[in-house]
Coordinates of C-alpha atoms in Angstrom, one line a residue:
M537 CA -8.5 9.1 -30.3
S538 CA -6.0 7.6 -32.7
R539 CA -6.3 8.9 -36.3
S540 CA -7.6 5.3 -37.5
S541 CA -9.9 6.0 -34.6
R542 CA -10.9 9.4 -35.8
R543 CA -11.7 8.3 -39.4
I544 CA -13.6 5.5 -38.7
W545 CA -16.2 7.7 -36.1
R546 CA -15.9 10.3 -39.0
F547 CA -17.0 7.7 -41.8
A548 CA -20.4 6.6 -39.1
T549 CA -21.5 9.5 -38.6
I550 CA -22.2 10.6 -42.7
M551 CA -24.3 6.6 -42.5
P552 CA -27.8 7.6 -41.8
L553 CA -29.0 4.8 -43.0
L554 CA -26.9 2.2 -41.7
S555 CA -26.9 3.2 -38.2
F556 CA -29.3 0.8 -37.0
A557 CA -26.7 -1.1 -37.5
V558 CA -24.3 0.5 -34.4
I559 CA -23.9 -1.2 -31.4
S560 CA -23.2 0.6 -28.8
C561 CA -21.9 -0.2 -25.1
K562 CA -22.4 2.0 -22.2
T563 CA -20.5 2.2 -18.5
T564 CA -24.8 3.3 -17.1
Q565 CA -26.9 0.4 -16.8
Q566 CA -29.5 0.8 -19.8
S567 CA -33.0 -1.6 -19.7
R568 CA -32.6 -4.9 -21.0
T569 CA -36.1 -5.2 -22.7
P570 CA -35.0 -5.8 -26.4
V571 CA -37.1 -3.6 -28.6
A572 CA -39.3 -4.8 -31.2
K573 CA -38.1 -4.4 -34.7
P574 CA -41.1 -4.0 -37.5
P575 CA -40.8 -6.7 -39.9
L576 CA -38.5 -6.1 -42.5
A577 CA -41.2 -6.0 -45.8
D578 CA -42.7 -3.1 -43.3
V579 CA -39.9 -1.1 -43.7
P580 CA -40.0 1.1 -46.4
K581 CA -37.2 1.3 -49.2
P582 CA -35.9 4.5 -51.0
A583 CA -36.1 5.0 -54.5
T584 CA -33.1 5.4 -55.4
Q585 CA -29.9 5.5 -53.3
P586 CA -28.1 8.9 -52.8
P587 CA -24.4 9.1 -53.1
L588 CA -22.3 9.0 -50.1
P589 CA -20.8 11.7 -49.1
V590 CA -16.5 11.7 -48.3
L591 CA -15.0 14.4 -46.6
P592 CA -12.3 16.3 -48.3
D593 CA -9.2 15.0 -45.4
T594 CA -11.4 11.4 -44.4
P595 CA -10.0 9.3 -48.4
A596 CA -12.3 6.7 -49.1
K597 CA -10.6 3.6 -48.0
P598 CA -12.0 -0.2 -47.0
V599 CA -13.0 0.1 -42.8
L600 CA -11.2 -2.8 -42.0
P601 CA -7.7 -2.4 -42.5
L602 CA -7.9 0.4 -40.0
I603 CA -9.4 -1.6 -37.5
Q604 CA -6.9 -4.2 -37.3
Q605 CA -4.2 -1.9 -35.6
P606 CA -3.3 -3.4 -32.0
L607 CA -4.8 -1.4 -29.8
I608 CA -2.3 -2.4 -26.7
D609 CA 1.0 -2.6 -26.9
P610 CA 2.1 -6.4 -26.3
I611 CA 5.6 -5.4 -25.3
E612 CA 4.1 -2.5 -22.9
S613 CA 1.7 -5.2 -21.6
L614 CA 4.6 -7.9 -20.6
I615 CA 6.4 -4.7 -18.9
A616 CA 3.2 -3.9 -16.8
R617 CA 2.6 -7.0 -15.6
S618 CA 6.5 -7.8 -14.7
Q619 CA 6.4 -4.5 -12.6
A620 CA 3.2 -4.9 -11.2
S621 CA 4.7 -8.4 -9.6
F622 CA 7.6 -7.1 -8.0
L623 CA 6.2 -4.2 -6.5
R624 CA 4.1 -6.7 -4.9
G625 CA 7.6 -7.8 -4.0
E626 CA 8.8 -4.7 -2.5
K627 CA 5.7 -4.3 -0.3
S628 CA 5.5 -7.8 0.9
L629 CA 9.9 -7.1 1.5
K630 CA 9.0 -3.9 3.1
A631 CA 6.3 -5.5 5.9
G632 CA 8.6 -8.4 6.4
F633 CA 7.1 -11.0 4.8
L634 CA 10.8 -12.7 2.4
E635 CA 9.2 -16.1 1.6
K636 CA 6.0 -13.9 -0.4
A637 CA 8.7 -10.7 -1.6
K638 CA 11.0 -13.7 -3.2
K639 CA 8.5 -15.9 -4.8
D640 CA 6.9 -12.2 -6.1
F641 CA 10.6 -11.1 -7.3
D642 CA 10.7 -14.6 -9.2
E643 CA 7.4 -14.4 -10.9
S644 CA 8.4 -11.2 -12.3
L645 CA 11.6 -12.4 -14.0
D646 CA 9.2 -15.8 -15.2
V647 CA 6.9 -13.6 -16.9
L648 CA 9.3 -12.6 -19.6
L649 CA 11.2 -15.5 -19.9
R650 CA 7.5 -17.3 -20.4
S651 CA 6.8 -14.9 -22.7
G652 CA 8.5 -16.2 -26.0
V653 CA 9.5 -12.8 -26.6
V654 CA 13.3 -12.7 -27.3
I655 CA 14.1 -9.7 -25.1
S656 CA 17.6 -8.9 -26.7
Q657 CA 15.3 -7.6 -29.9
D658 CA 13.6 -5.4 -27.9
E659 CA 14.8 -2.4 -26.6
R660 CA 12.5 -1.6 -23.5
L661 CA 12.4 -5.6 -22.1
E662 CA 15.9 -5.4 -21.9
R663 CA 16.6 -2.7 -20.1
H664 CA 13.2 -3.0 -17.9
Y665 CA 14.7 -7.0 -17.5
E666 CA 18.5 -6.3 -16.5
G667 CA 16.6 -3.4 -13.9
L668 CA 14.7 -6.5 -12.5
L669 CA 18.0 -8.4 -11.5
N670 CA 19.9 -5.5 -10.2
R671 CA 17.4 -4.7 -8.1
I672 CA 16.7 -8.1 -6.8
H673 CA 19.8 -8.8 -6.4
S674 CA 20.5 -5.6 -4.6
Y675 CA 17.7 -6.7 -1.4
E676 CA 20.0 -10.2 -1.9
L677 CA 23.1 -8.4 -0.8
A678 CA 21.2 -5.4 1.7
A679 CA 19.8 -8.5 3.6
L680 CA 22.6 -10.1 3.4
K681 CA 24.6 -7.8 5.0
A682 CA 22.3 -7.2 8.1
G683 CA 22.1 -10.8 9.1
D684 CA 19.9 -14.2 8.7
G685 CA 17.1 -11.9 7.1
F686 CA 15.5 -14.5 5.0
N687 CA 14.2 -16.4 8.3
E688 CA 10.3 -15.5 8.9
E689 CA 9.3 -15.8 12.2
K690 CA 5.7 -18.9 12.4
V691 CA 3.3 -17.9 13.2
E692 CA -0.7 -19.5 14.8
K693 CA -3.9 -19.4 13.8
A694 CA -6.0 -17.6 16.6
P695 CA -8.8 -19.4 18.2
L696 CA -11.5 -17.1 17.8
D697 CA -11.0 -17.5 13.9
E698 CA -11.5 -20.7 15.2
I699 CA -14.4 -21.3 17.0
A700 CA -16.3 -18.7 14.7
T701 CA -16.4 -21.3 12.5
G702 CA -17.7 -24.2 14.6
E703 CA -20.8 -25.8 15.1
V704 CA -22.4 -24.0 18.4
P705 CA -25.1 -26.0 19.7
L706 CA -29.0 -24.3 19.5
T707 CA -30.0 -25.6 22.7
F708 CA -27.9 -26.4 25.8
D709 CA -27.4 -29.1 28.7
P710 CA -30.2 -28.5 31.6
K711 CA -27.4 -29.5 33.7
S712 CA -25.3 -26.5 32.4
K713 CA -27.3 -24.1 33.6
Q714 CA -27.9 -25.5 37.2
M715 CA -23.5 -26.1 37.5
A716 CA -22.9 -22.7 35.9
E717 CA -25.7 -21.1 38.8
Q718 CA -23.8 -22.8 41.4
T719 CA -19.9 -21.9 40.0
V720 CA -20.9 -18.5 40.2
Q721 CA -22.5 -18.5 43.3
Q722 CA -19.8 -20.7 45.6
T723 CA -16.7 -18.9 44.0
P724 CA -15.1 -15.6 43.6
H725 CA -15.1 -13.3 40.6
D726 CA -14.8 -10.0 39.9
L727 CA -16.5 -9.3 36.5
P728 CA -19.9 -9.7 36.4
L729 CA -20.8 -13.3 34.9
P730 CA -24.7 -13.7 33.7
I731 CA -26.3 -16.6 32.6
N732 CA -28.6 -17.0 29.9
D733 CA -29.0 -19.1 27.0
L734 CA -26.3 -18.0 24.7
V735 CA -24.1 -18.2 27.5
L736 CA -24.8 -21.6 28.1
R737 CA -24.6 -22.6 24.6
Y738 CA -20.9 -22.1 25.6
V739 CA -20.7 -23.2 28.3
D740 CA -21.4 -26.9 26.2
Y741 CA -19.8 -26.6 23.1
F742 CA -16.5 -26.3 25.5
Q743 CA -17.5 -29.1 26.7
K744 CA -17.8 -31.2 23.7
R745 CA -16.7 -29.6 19.7
G746 CA -14.7 -26.6 21.0
R747 CA -12.8 -29.2 24.4
K748 CA -9.4 -29.7 22.3
G749 CA -8.7 -26.3 22.1
F750 CA -10.3 -25.1 25.4
E751 CA -8.0 -27.6 26.9
I752 CA -5.0 -26.0 25.1
G753 CA -5.7 -22.0 26.6
M754 CA -5.6 -23.8 30.2
Q755 CA -2.4 -25.5 29.8
R756 CA -0.8 -22.6 28.4
A757 CA -2.3 -20.0 30.8
G758 CA 0.1 -22.2 33.1
R759 CA 3.3 -19.9 31.3
Y760 CA 1.5 -16.7 32.0
R761 CA -0.6 -16.0 34.5
A762 CA 1.3 -14.9 37.0
M763 CA 2.5 -12.2 34.9
I764 CA -0.9 -11.5 33.6
S765 CA -1.8 -11.0 37.3
R766 CA 0.8 -9.2 38.6
I767 CA 0.2 -6.4 35.5
L768 CA -3.5 -5.9 36.3
A769 CA -3.2 -5.5 39.7
E770 CA -1.3 -2.9 39.0
E771 CA -2.7 -1.2 36.5
G772 CA -5.9 -2.1 39.1
L773 CA -8.3 -3.9 36.9
P774 CA -10.6 -6.9 36.9
Q775 CA -8.6 -10.2 37.6
D776 CA -11.0 -12.2 35.2
L777 CA -9.5 -10.3 32.0
I778 CA -7.2 -12.6 31.9
Y779 CA -9.6 -14.7 30.3
L780 CA -10.5 -12.2 27.3
C781 CA -6.6 -12.8 27.0
Q782 CA -7.3 -16.5 27.1
A783 CA -10.5 -16.0 24.5
E784 CA -8.6 -14.1 21.7
S785 CA -5.4 -16.5 21.6
A786 CA -5.1 -19.5 23.9
F787 CA -1.6 -18.0 25.5
K788 CA 0.3 -18.2 22.4
P789 CA 2.0 -15.6 21.4
L790 CA 2.3 -16.0 17.6
A791 CA -1.0 -16.2 17.5
Y792 CA -2.8 -14.1 14.2
S793 CA -5.9 -14.2 13.2
R794 CA -7.6 -13.3 9.5
A795 CA -8.3 -9.4 10.9
K796 CA -4.3 -9.1 11.5
C797 CA -4.2 -9.4 15.1
K798 CA -1.4 -10.8 16.4
G799 CA -0.2 -11.6 20.1
L800 CA -1.5 -12.5 23.5
W801 CA -3.9 -9.9 23.1
Q802 CA -4.3 -9.8 19.4
F803 CA -3.3 -6.2 19.0
G804 CA -4.2 -4.9 16.0
S805 CA -1.2 -2.7 14.1
G806 CA -2.7 1.0 14.6
T807 CA -3.5 0.0 18.3
G808 CA -0.3 -1.7 18.6
A809 CA 1.2 1.0 17.4
L810 CA -0.9 3.6 20.0
Y811 CA 0.1 2.2 23.2
G812 CA 3.9 1.6 21.9
L813 CA 4.4 -1.7 20.4
R814 CA 6.5 -1.4 18.1
Q815 CA 6.4 -3.0 14.8
N816 CA 9.4 -3.8 11.9
W817 CA 11.5 -5.9 10.0
W818 CA 12.8 -7.7 13.2
V819 CA 10.6 -7.1 16.0
D820 CA 7.0 -7.3 16.3
E821 CA 6.2 -6.3 20.3
R822 CA 2.5 -7.4 19.9
S823 CA 4.2 -11.0 20.2
D824 CA 6.7 -10.1 23.6
P825 CA 4.1 -11.6 26.1
E826 CA 4.9 -8.7 28.6
K827 CA 5.1 -5.9 26.4
S828 CA 1.8 -6.8 25.1
T829 CA 0.0 -7.3 28.7
R830 CA 1.3 -4.0 29.9
A831 CA -0.7 -2.5 26.5
A832 CA -3.5 -4.7 26.5
A833 CA -4.1 -3.4 30.8
R834 CA -4.0 0.6 29.7
H835 CA -5.5 0.0 27.0
L836 CA -8.6 -2.0 28.8
K837 CA -7.8 1.2 31.5
D838 CA -8.7 3.6 28.8
L839 CA -11.6 1.9 27.1
Y840 CA -13.6 1.6 31.1
N841 CA -12.9 5.2 31.5
Q842 CA -14.8 5.8 28.6
F843 CA -17.8 3.6 28.9
G844 CA -17.5 2.2 32.7
D845 CA -18.7 -0.8 31.8
W846 CA -17.3 -4.0 31.2
L847 CA -19.1 -6.3 29.2
L848 CA -19.5 -2.9 27.0
V849 CA -15.6 -2.2 27.1
M850 CA -14.8 -5.7 25.8
A851 CA -17.5 -5.1 23.1
A852 CA -15.2 -2.2 22.2
Y853 CA -12.2 -4.4 22.5
N854 CA -13.3 -6.7 19.7
W855 CA -15.3 -4.4 17.3
G856 CA -14.0 -0.6 18.2
A857 CA -14.7 1.9 20.4
G858 CA -16.1 3.8 18.1
G859 CA -18.5 1.3 16.8
V860 CA -19.8 0.4 20.3
E861 CA -20.3 4.7 20.7
R862 CA -22.4 4.7 17.3
A863 CA -24.3 1.8 18.8
V864 CA -25.2 3.3 22.0
A865 CA -26.0 7.2 20.9
F866 CA -28.0 5.4 18.4
T867 CA -30.2 3.0 20.5
G868 CA -29.6 5.2 23.6
Y869 CA -28.5 2.0 25.8
A870 CA -25.5 1.8 27.1
D871 CA -25.7 -2.0 27.9
Y872 CA -24.3 -4.9 26.2
W873 CA -27.5 -6.7 25.8
E874 CA -30.0 -4.3 25.0
L875 CA -27.6 -3.7 22.1
M876 CA -27.7 -7.2 21.0
K877 CA -31.5 -7.8 20.9
R878 CA -31.7 -4.6 18.8
N879 CA -29.3 -6.2 16.6
N880 CA -26.8 -3.3 16.9
L881 CA -23.3 -5.1 17.2
P882 CA -21.9 -7.1 14.1
A883 CA -21.7 -10.9 14.8
E884 CA -18.3 -11.5 15.9
T885 CA -19.1 -9.6 18.6
K886 CA -22.2 -10.6 19.7
N887 CA -20.3 -14.0 19.9
Y888 CA -17.7 -12.5 21.6
I889 CA -18.7 -11.8 25.0
P890 CA -20.5 -14.8 25.8
I891 CA -17.5 -16.5 24.5
I892 CA -15.5 -15.4 27.5
L893 CA -18.1 -15.2 30.0
A894 CA -18.6 -19.2 29.3
M895 CA -14.6 -19.6 29.8
T896 CA -14.1 -17.5 33.0
I897 CA -17.8 -20.1 34.1
I898 CA -15.7 -23.4 33.4
S899 CA -12.0 -22.3 34.6
K900 CA -13.4 -21.4 37.9
D901 CA -14.4 -24.9 38.5
P902 CA -12.6 -27.0 35.8
A903 CA -12.8 -30.3 37.7
R904 CA -17.3 -29.2 37.9
Y905 CA -17.0 -29.9 33.8
G906 CA -14.7 -33.0 33.7
F907 CA -11.6 -31.3 33.1
E908 CA -8.4 -32.2 34.6
V909 CA -5.6 -29.7 32.6
M910 CA -2.3 -29.4 34.3
P911 CA -0.7 -25.8 33.6
D912 CA 2.3 -25.8 31.7
P913 CA 5.3 -24.6 34.8
P914 CA 5.7 -20.5 34.4
V915 CA 7.8 -18.7 32.5
S916 CA 10.1 -17.8 34.6
M917 CA 13.1 -15.4 32.8
E918 CA 15.3 -12.1 33.0
K919 CA 15.9 -9.1 30.3
V920 CA 19.5 -8.5 28.7
P921 CA 19.6 -5.0 26.8
L922 CA 21.6 -5.3 23.4
T923 CA 22.5 -2.3 20.9
S924 CA 24.3 -5.0 18.4
A925 CA 23.4 -7.4 15.7
L926 CA 23.5 -11.3 17.3
D927 CA 22.6 -14.7 16.1
L928 CA 19.7 -16.4 18.1
R929 CA 22.3 -19.4 16.9
L930 CA 24.9 -18.5 19.0
V931 CA 22.4 -17.3 22.3
A932 CA 21.7 -21.3 22.1
E933 CA 24.7 -22.5 21.7
S934 CA 26.1 -19.8 24.4
L935 CA 23.1 -20.9 26.8
D936 CA 23.2 -25.0 26.2
M937 CA 20.1 -24.4 24.8
T938 CA 17.6 -25.7 21.6
L939 CA 17.4 -22.7 18.9
A940 CA 13.4 -23.6 19.8
D941 CA 13.7 -22.8 23.5
V942 CA 15.5 -19.4 22.5
Q943 CA 13.0 -18.6 20.2
E944 CA 9.8 -19.2 22.8
L945 CA 11.5 -17.3 24.9
N946 CA 11.4 -14.1 22.4
P947 CA 8.6 -14.5 20.0
H948 CA 8.7 -11.0 20.1
V949 CA 12.2 -11.0 17.5
K950 CA 10.9 -12.0 14.5
R951 CA 13.8 -13.1 12.4
L952 CA 17.3 -15.7 13.6
T953 CA 18.5 -12.5 14.1
T954 CA 18.4 -9.5 16.4
P955 CA 18.0 -6.4 15.5
N956 CA 21.6 -3.3 15.0
D957 CA 22.0 -0.4 16.8
D958 CA 18.8 -0.6 18.9
P959 CA 19.2 0.8 22.3
D960 CA 15.1 -0.5 22.9
F961 CA 15.4 -3.9 22.4
N962 CA 15.8 -6.2 24.8
L963 CA 16.7 -9.7 24.7
Y964 CA 15.4 -12.8 26.8
V965 CA 17.1 -15.2 28.7
P966 CA 16.2 -18.2 31.7
Q967 CA 16.1 -16.4 34.7
G968 CA 19.4 -16.2 36.7
M969 CA 21.5 -17.1 33.5
A970 CA 21.8 -13.0 32.1
D971 CA 25.1 -13.4 33.5
K972 CA 26.4 -16.4 31.6
F973 CA 25.8 -15.2 28.7
L974 CA 27.5 -12.4 28.7
Q975 CA 30.2 -13.9 30.2
E976 CA 29.9 -16.3 26.7
I977 CA 29.8 -14.2 24.3
A978 CA 32.4 -11.6 25.8
A979 CA 35.4 -13.4 24.0
I980 CA 33.6 -12.7 20.7
P981 CA 34.4 -9.5 18.9
E982 CA 31.1 -7.4 18.5
A983 CA 31.2 -7.3 14.6
M984 CA 31.3 -11.0 14.5
R985 CA 28.7 -12.1 16.3
V986 CA 26.1 -12.4 13.8
N987 CA 28.1 -15.0 11.6
W988 CA 30.2 -16.8 14.6
R989 CA 29.4 -19.9 16.3
K990 CA 29.9 -21.7 19.0
H991 CA 29.9 -25.5 18.9
R992 CA 29.8 -27.7 22.1
V993 CA 32.7 -31.3 21.5
E994 CA 30.8 -34.6 21.2
E995 CA 32.9 -37.7 21.6
G996 CA 35.6 -38.6 19.2
E997 CA 35.4 -34.8 17.2
T998 CA 38.3 -33.2 15.3
L999 CA 39.2 -29.6 14.2
S1000 CA 39.4 -31.0 11.2
Q1001 CA 35.7 -32.6 11.3
I1002 CA 34.2 -28.9 13.5
A1003 CA 36.1 -26.7 10.4
Q1004 CA 34.3 -29.2 7.7
R1005 CA 30.9 -29.0 9.6
Y1006 CA 31.4 -24.6 9.4
R1007 CA 33.1 -24.4 6.8
T1008 CA 35.6 -22.9 8.4
T1009 CA 39.4 -24.1 8.7
T1010 CA 41.0 -25.9 11.4
S1011 CA 43.9 -23.0 11.9
A1012 CA 41.4 -20.2 12.3
I1013 CA 39.5 -22.5 14.5
A1014 CA 42.8 -23.3 16.7
Q1015 CA 43.9 -19.2 16.7
V1016 CA 40.5 -18.1 18.2
N1017 CA 40.8 -20.8 20.3
S1018 CA 43.9 -20.9 21.4
L1019 CA 45.0 -24.5 20.1
N1020 CA 47.4 -26.0 18.3
E1021 CA 45.7 -27.6 14.9
D1022 CA 46.3 -30.8 16.1
A1023 CA 44.9 -31.0 19.6
R1024 CA 42.8 -33.4 20.5
L1025 CA 39.7 -32.1 21.8
Q1026 CA 38.0 -32.8 25.1
F1027 CA 34.2 -34.2 25.2
G1028 CA 32.1 -31.0 25.8
D1029 CA 34.7 -28.5 25.5
K1030 CA 32.9 -25.6 24.1
L1031 CA 35.0 -23.9 20.3
I1032 CA 34.0 -20.9 19.3
I1033 CA 33.8 -21.0 15.3
P1034 CA 34.9 -18.1 13.2
V1035 CA 32.1 -18.4 10.0
T1036 CA 33.8 -16.1 7.4
P1037 CA 31.2 -13.9 6.2
G1038 CA 29.2 -15.2 3.0
Q1039 CA 30.4 -18.9 3.8
G1040 CA 28.3 -21.6 4.9
G1041 CA 26.2 -21.8 2.7
R1042 CA 25.4 -18.1 2.5
G1043 CA 25.5 -15.4 -0.2
P1044 CA 25.7 -15.5 -3.7
A1045 CA 28.4 -17.5 -5.1
G1046 CA 30.9 -16.8 -7.3
A1047 CA 32.9 -18.8 -10.0
S1048 CA 35.8 -20.2 -8.3
G1049 CA 34.3 -22.5 -6.4
S1050 CA 33.0 -25.6 -7.1
R1051 CA 31.3 -26.9 -10.2
I1052 CA 27.8 -28.4 -10.9
R1053 CA 26.5 -30.0 -13.7
Y1054 CA 23.1 -30.0 -13.0
V1055 CA 20.1 -31.5 -15.8
V1056 CA 17.7 -29.4 -16.3
Q1057 CA 13.9 -30.8 -15.2
R1058 CA 10.2 -30.3 -16.6
G1059 CA 9.2 -27.2 -15.3
D1060 CA 12.8 -25.6 -14.1
T1061 CA 13.0 -21.9 -14.6
L1062 CA 16.4 -20.1 -15.1
A1063 CA 15.2 -18.4 -12.1
S1064 CA 14.2 -21.5 -9.9
I1065 CA 17.5 -22.6 -10.7
A1066 CA 19.3 -20.1 -9.6
R1067 CA 17.1 -19.4 -6.3
D1068 CA 18.0 -23.3 -5.4
F1069 CA 21.6 -23.1 -5.7
D1070 CA 21.1 -19.3 -3.5
V1071 CA 23.0 -17.8 -6.8
S1072 CA 21.6 -15.2 -9.6
V1073 CA 19.5 -15.5 -12.6
A1074 CA 22.4 -13.2 -14.0
Q1075 CA 25.6 -15.3 -13.3
V1076 CA 23.9 -18.9 -14.4
R1077 CA 23.2 -16.8 -17.3
K1078 CA 27.3 -15.7 -17.8
W1079 CA 28.2 -19.1 -16.5
N1080 CA 26.4 -21.0 -19.6
R1081 CA 26.5 -18.6 -21.5
L1082 CA 23.0 -18.3 -22.1
S1083 CA 21.2 -15.1 -24.4
S1084 CA 17.8 -14.3 -23.5
R1085 CA 16.2 -15.5 -26.3
M1086 CA 17.1 -19.1 -25.3
K1087 CA 15.0 -21.0 -23.9
L1088 CA 16.0 -24.0 -20.7
R1089 CA 15.1 -27.3 -22.5
P1090 CA 14.4 -30.6 -19.6
G1091 CA 17.8 -32.9 -20.4
R1092 CA 20.0 -29.8 -21.3
A1093 CA 23.3 -29.6 -18.8
I1094 CA 24.3 -26.6 -17.6
S1095 CA 26.8 -25.5 -15.3
I1096 CA 26.2 -24.4 -11.2
F1097 CA 29.0 -22.8 -9.2
T1098 CA 29.0 -23.2 -5.7
E1099 CA 31.0 -20.9 -3.2
Q1100 CA 34.4 -22.1 -2.4
P1101 CA 34.7 -23.9 0.8
T1102 CA 37.4 -23.6 3.1
A1103 CA 37.5 -26.9 4.1
S1104 CA 39.4 -29.5 2.9
V1105 CA 36.7 -32.8 1.9
A1106 CA 37.6 -35.6 -1.1
V1107 CA 34.9 -35.6 -3.3
A1108 CA 35.0 -38.2 -6.9
Q1109 CA 32.9 -37.2 -9.3
A1110 CA 29.7 -38.6 -8.7
P1111 CA 26.1 -37.9 -9.3
L1112 CA 24.0 -36.3 -6.6
R1113 CA 19.9 -36.3 -6.5
S1114 CA 19.0 -32.8 -6.3
K1115 CA 15.8 -31.0 -5.8
T1116 CA 12.7 -33.9 -6.8
G1117 CA 14.9 -36.5 -8.9
S1118 CA 17.2 -34.0 -10.4
T1119 CA 20.8 -34.8 -10.8
A1120 CA 23.6 -33.2 -10.8
T1121 CA 27.4 -33.8 -10.4
V1122 CA 30.1 -32.7 -8.9
S1123 CA 33.6 -31.9 -9.8
G1124 CA 36.5 -31.0 -7.6
S1125 CA 37.2 -32.3 -4.0
E1126 CA 34.9 -30.1 -1.9
P1127 CA 31.9 -30.8 -0.1
I1128 CA 29.1 -29.6 -1.9
R1129 CA 25.7 -27.9 -1.3
V1130 CA 22.5 -29.4 -2.6
V1131 CA 19.1 -28.4 -2.3
H1132 CA 16.3 -31.3 -2.5
R1133 CA 12.7 -30.4 -2.5
V1134 CA 10.8 -32.6 -0.3
K1135 CA 8.3 -35.3 -3.0
K1136 CA 5.9 -37.0 -1.2
G1137 CA 6.1 -39.7 1.1
D1138 CA 9.8 -37.9 1.7
T1139 CA 10.9 -38.4 5.7
L1140 CA 14.3 -37.1 7.6
Y1141 CA 15.6 -40.8 7.8
T1142 CA 14.7 -41.5 3.8
I1143 CA 16.7 -38.5 3.3
A1144 CA 19.5 -38.4 5.1
T1145 CA 19.9 -42.1 4.3
N1146 CA 19.8 -40.8 0.3
Y1147 CA 22.4 -38.5 0.8
N1148 CA 24.6 -40.2 3.2
T1149 CA 24.3 -38.0 6.7
S1150 CA 22.8 -37.8 9.6
I1151 CA 19.5 -36.8 10.6
N1152 CA 21.3 -34.1 12.9
S1153 CA 23.0 -33.0 10.5
I1154 CA 20.5 -31.8 8.6
R1155 CA 18.4 -30.4 11.0
D1156 CA 21.5 -27.8 11.0
W1157 CA 21.9 -26.8 9.0
N1158 CA 18.3 -26.0 7.9
N1159 CA 18.1 -24.7 11.6
L1160 CA 14.9 -27.0 12.5
S1161 CA 14.2 -28.3 16.3
Q1162 CA 13.5 -31.4 16.6
N1163 CA 10.0 -31.8 16.6
G1164 CA 9.9 -29.8 13.2
N1165 CA 8.2 -31.3 10.6
I1166 CA 8.8 -30.9 6.5
R1167 CA 6.4 -29.9 4.3
I1168 CA 5.9 -31.1 0.8
G1169 CA 7.4 -28.6 -1.5
E1170 CA 10.6 -27.1 1.1
R1171 CA 13.8 -26.7 0.6
L1172 CA 16.1 -28.9 2.3
T1173 CA 20.4 -27.9 2.2
I1174 CA 22.4 -31.1 1.9
Y1175 CA 25.9 -30.9 2.4
V1176 CA 27.6 -34.0 0.5
H1177 CA 30.6 -35.5 1.9
R1178 CA 31.7 -38.4 -1.5

């Protein structure tokens, strides 16, 4: 208790005649019924007012000045809010969610910059601010040194989440019952297929409202059916368990649920680790189709050994073995339908088994239910053990594949770079192409396989143009490919491209590169500008002699120095569009990197036209697939040649 608070307390305790005016706050809940007060006329008044006693150590001072002291230090509060954002960023970074980490790190700085407090005038604030800059910058450098760790894996919505929000009919078509009974009688199955009202309601649901999602699963089943069937047979399990996989993920390796389960078989983090599925910054083997299928088969076998009933096994797969075990012990019934009847199952698990049974019944004879779906061809691949980091773009260029195709074969790889020094990592390549891949990368030093690239020569391309595209030199390309610098290139030739680490639009910039004159826009902060140009806040401050007390105002011009490109291209001083309507003027004679923030109505065509470049170039610079869409607010890197 502070000294001023003690004084107030002492003063209050010696005022018994005024105690009725003191209101107390309690942590325990009290009756809210108002206490009736006697009319003022009924309150007896003392004949004389006795003098108030004064304690020797309590000076008789007015109360009001004593309670004007702030109880919370605003600087400490500001630091605490900033630190909380930073710690959230660290947590996201460790979990592999880099985009979220970057937003949290930016927010930790913006909290201070938006506060209006002059950072340099408070030692605690300045020390905290400088510490944040150093720690955030060190994380950025660590990610760069580790490879292309800035690109996060994309995930897809788990189909069970969609089915759960769908409107299941309360009744079913009588024809559905007749068709389901015929299917069960006429087609082989190795799981029990009871037919009841709830199962039939889902049979109707998948023929109507849930049809589209069900068809996607039927189509994608072709990719993994042979592999799943083989593993189920090797583990001695019913083949119809494949429909559990269809219900869980629609055969999407990147399916991710609200419950944070992932992969074909929707493993949670803990259960996945229990069955040997590794999850770290670089890989998540819950998304490895073959490894996760093997893990799921062993998990299902363990559950069957525990419960001895396949419907209870599936309930335990969804809810957890402990939950089913408790429900059986409580009711005395080791039967799924009895547990449902007695309301001893959670809502999701009540619907889970009928969903799988309905999918199984329809999939046994799709044409009977009006489905004509052509399954995808099976995925055929082989493993290549890798012990050093390698860029997936180099894999694609070596095998003449698209990056999207390489990523689809390797959904367990979370980044654009494979892990370094991991003896257990396998890269998947198309069947029969492992030898070709190893031959292609043999000419590239192991330490350079994160940075160097391969390029197939297009019609009419020159060494100078290729060097310009990859931001390297003609002499460097010529040297590693044993060419003369003025050599004519043949269409279709494949060249090794020695990209220097930190070049190619990556890494923190130094002040030795080309200068961009950037005009501050409304809503800009130092953190957002630094992020857009891949530099640090400290660098922007240094280049523009900005003290911590200076605020950015719209219309102010500041200087940004990009990294020095090595390719020589004539660039005239001209205004360049950057972000959403902001302008930047370039000084120098080099290609300039500009950040464009996608706004409503933008397309790759309009952006390419605006910057006088090609759609393919924008795709290459930003690792966009041929079918990839751009989103409002997304940042695109553009290299402008004027």
